[in-house]
Amino acid sequence: MKKRNPVAVLLLPIVTLGIYYIYWLYITRKELVSRNGDDRSIPRVTILFLPTLLLVGVAMLMFLLSFSGTSSTIVTALSVLVGSACVLGMLVIPLWWMWKYCQVVIAVTHDSTQLYVLYVVIAWLFGLLPVWMLIVQLSLNKVADAGVAAGQLPPHDFEHPAPTQV
């Protein structure tokens, strides 16, 4: 695990308009999976984009169908059906993904905090996602500190490369 500056984790998602959040999820997922030893414990971050990509693809398809002479009733019905499924997916997939993510964070950090409940309350109800990220990063920093204190350097820490054996 790599120790990250809590202030940066709190402010960068705001400054970068959410781009750092995606990067942070990608990097911490990679660290957690390598620490946990099971690549399937947390799905890949790209799965979070699937409903949006599907919605864009369906919108393009419906646009093309509207010019092909297909009945407008069929195009409208298909648009509503697939669009509703995509919107539902945009709600369900992130909640499911975060459930998996939080379970691995709790397993790695041995933290008794209910991170998933905090995620739903802080990030979804109050819209304060950087605060939730800060809470998780503080837990991950404790693991990183414990690893450095025990002489175990994180595998992806480029600032402190592991010593080579001669």
Coordinates of C-alpha atoms in Angstrom, one line a residue:
M1 CA 0.0 0.0 0.0
K2 CA 1.2 3.5 -0.8
K3 CA 0.7 6.2 1.7
R4 CA -1.0 9.2 0.2
N5 CA -1.4 12.8 1.4
P6 CA -4.9 13.1 3.0
V7 CA -5.3 16.7 2.0
A8 CA -4.5 15.8 -1.6
V9 CA -7.1 13.0 -1.5
L10 CA -9.6 15.5 -0.1
L11 CA -9.0 18.3 -2.6
L12 CA -7.9 16.8 -5.9
P13 CA -11.3 15.3 -6.7
I14 CA -12.8 18.8 -6.4
V15 CA -10.0 20.5 -8.4
T16 CA -10.0 17.9 -11.2
L17 CA -13.8 17.7 -11.3
G18 CA -13.9 14.1 -10.4
I19 CA -11.1 12.8 -12.6
Y20 CA -8.8 12.1 -9.6
Y21 CA -11.6 10.1 -8.0
I22 CA -11.5 7.6 -10.9
Y23 CA -7.7 7.5 -10.8
W24 CA -7.8 7.0 -7.0
L25 CA -10.2 4.1 -7.3
Y26 CA -8.1 2.5 -10.1
I27 CA -4.9 2.8 -8.1
T28 CA -6.3 1.8 -4.7
R29 CA -8.2 -1.1 -6.3
K30 CA -4.9 -2.4 -7.8
E31 CA -3.1 -2.1 -4.5
L32 CA -6.0 -3.8 -2.6
V33 CA -6.2 -6.6 -5.1
S34 CA -2.5 -7.3 -4.9
R35 CA -2.6 -7.2 -1.1
N36 CA -5.7 -9.4 -0.9
G37 CA -4.3 -11.8 -3.5
D38 CA -7.6 -12.3 -5.4
D39 CA -8.0 -10.4 -8.6
R40 CA -11.7 -11.1 -8.7
S41 CA -12.4 -9.7 -5.2
I42 CA -13.0 -6.2 -6.7
P43 CA -14.3 -5.9 -10.3
R44 CA -12.3 -3.6 -12.6
V45 CA -13.0 0.1 -12.5
T46 CA -14.0 0.1 -16.2
I47 CA -17.3 -1.7 -15.3
L48 CA -18.5 1.5 -13.8
F49 CA -18.5 3.1 -17.3
L50 CA -20.5 0.3 -19.0
P51 CA -24.0 1.7 -18.5
T52 CA -23.0 5.1 -19.7
L53 CA -21.3 3.7 -22.8
L54 CA -24.3 1.5 -23.5
L55 CA -26.6 4.5 -23.2
V56 CA -24.5 6.5 -25.6
G57 CA -24.4 3.6 -28.0
V58 CA -28.2 3.1 -27.8
A59 CA -28.7 6.8 -28.4
M60 CA -26.6 6.7 -31.5
L61 CA -28.4 3.6 -32.7
M62 CA -31.8 5.2 -32.1
F63 CA -30.7 8.3 -34.0
L64 CA -29.7 6.1 -37.0
L65 CA -32.9 4.1 -36.8
S66 CA -35.0 7.2 -36.9
F67 CA -33.5 8.0 -40.3
S68 CA -33.8 4.5 -41.7
G69 CA -37.6 4.5 -42.1
T70 CA -38.3 2.3 -39.0
S71 CA -41.6 3.0 -37.3
S72 CA -41.2 5.9 -34.8
T73 CA -43.3 3.9 -32.3
I74 CA -40.8 1.0 -32.3
V75 CA -37.9 3.5 -32.0
T76 CA -39.6 5.2 -29.1
A77 CA -40.4 2.0 -27.3
L78 CA -36.9 0.7 -27.7
S79 CA -35.4 4.0 -26.6
V80 CA -37.5 4.0 -23.4
L81 CA -36.9 0.4 -22.6
V82 CA -33.1 0.4 -23.1
G83 CA -32.7 3.9 -21.7
S84 CA -34.5 2.8 -18.5
A85 CA -32.3 -0.2 -18.2
C86 CA -29.2 2.0 -18.6
V87 CA -30.3 4.4 -16.0
L88 CA -31.1 1.6 -13.6
G89 CA -27.6 0.2 -14.3
M90 CA -26.0 3.6 -13.5
L91 CA -27.5 3.3 -10.1
V92 CA -27.1 -0.4 -9.3
I93 CA -23.6 -1.1 -10.7
P94 CA -21.8 1.6 -8.7
L95 CA -23.5 0.5 -5.5
W96 CA -22.6 -3.1 -6.2
W97 CA -19.0 -2.2 -7.1
M98 CA -18.6 -0.1 -4.0
W99 CA -19.9 -3.0 -1.9
K100 CA -17.2 -5.2 -3.2
Y101 CA -14.6 -2.5 -2.8
C102 CA -15.5 -1.7 0.8
Q103 CA -15.5 -5.4 1.7
V104 CA -11.9 -5.7 0.6
V105 CA -10.8 -2.4 2.3
I106 CA -12.3 -3.7 5.5
A107 CA -10.5 -7.1 5.1
V108 CA -7.2 -5.5 4.4
T109 CA -7.3 -2.7 7.0
H110 CA -9.1 -4.8 9.7
D111 CA -11.2 -1.7 10.2
S112 CA -14.5 -2.2 11.9
T113 CA -16.0 0.9 10.3
Q114 CA -18.9 0.3 8.1
L115 CA -17.4 1.9 5.0
Y116 CA -20.2 1.0 2.7
V117 CA -22.8 2.7 5.0
L118 CA -20.6 5.7 5.1
Y119 CA -20.3 5.7 1.3
V120 CA -24.0 5.6 0.8
V121 CA -24.7 8.3 3.5
I122 CA -21.7 10.6 2.8
A123 CA -21.3 10.2 -1.0
W124 CA -24.8 9.5 -2.2
L125 CA -27.1 11.3 0.2
F126 CA -24.9 14.3 1.0
G127 CA -22.8 14.4 -2.1
L128 CA -19.5 14.6 -0.2
L129 CA -17.5 11.9 -2.0
P130 CA -14.1 13.4 -1.2
V131 CA -14.9 13.1 2.6
W132 CA -15.5 9.4 2.1
M133 CA -12.3 9.0 0.1
L134 CA -10.4 10.7 2.9
I135 CA -11.8 8.3 5.5
V136 CA -10.8 5.3 3.3
Q137 CA -7.3 6.8 2.6
L138 CA -6.7 7.3 6.3
S139 CA -7.4 3.6 6.9
L140 CA -5.1 2.6 4.0
N141 CA -2.4 5.0 5.3
K142 CA -2.4 3.1 8.6
V143 CA -1.8 -0.2 6.7
A144 CA 1.0 1.5 4.7
D145 CA 2.6 2.8 7.9
A146 CA 2.4 -0.6 9.5
G147 CA 4.0 -2.2 6.5
V148 CA 6.9 0.3 6.5
A149 CA 7.3 -0.1 10.2
A150 CA 7.5 -3.9 9.7
G151 CA 10.1 -3.5 7.0
Q152 CA 7.7 -4.4 4.2
L153 CA 7.8 -1.9 1.3
P154 CA 4.8 -1.7 -0.9
P155 CA 5.2 -3.3 -4.3
H156 CA 4.1 -0.2 -6.3
D157 CA 5.9 2.4 -4.2
F158 CA 8.2 4.2 -6.7
E159 CA 9.5 6.7 -4.2
H160 CA 11.0 3.9 -2.1
P161 CA 12.0 1.1 -4.4
A162 CA 12.6 -2.3 -2.9
P163 CA 16.3 -3.2 -2.4
T164 CA 17.8 -5.6 -4.9
Q165 CA 19.5 -8.7 -3.8
V166 CA 23.1 -9.3 -4.9

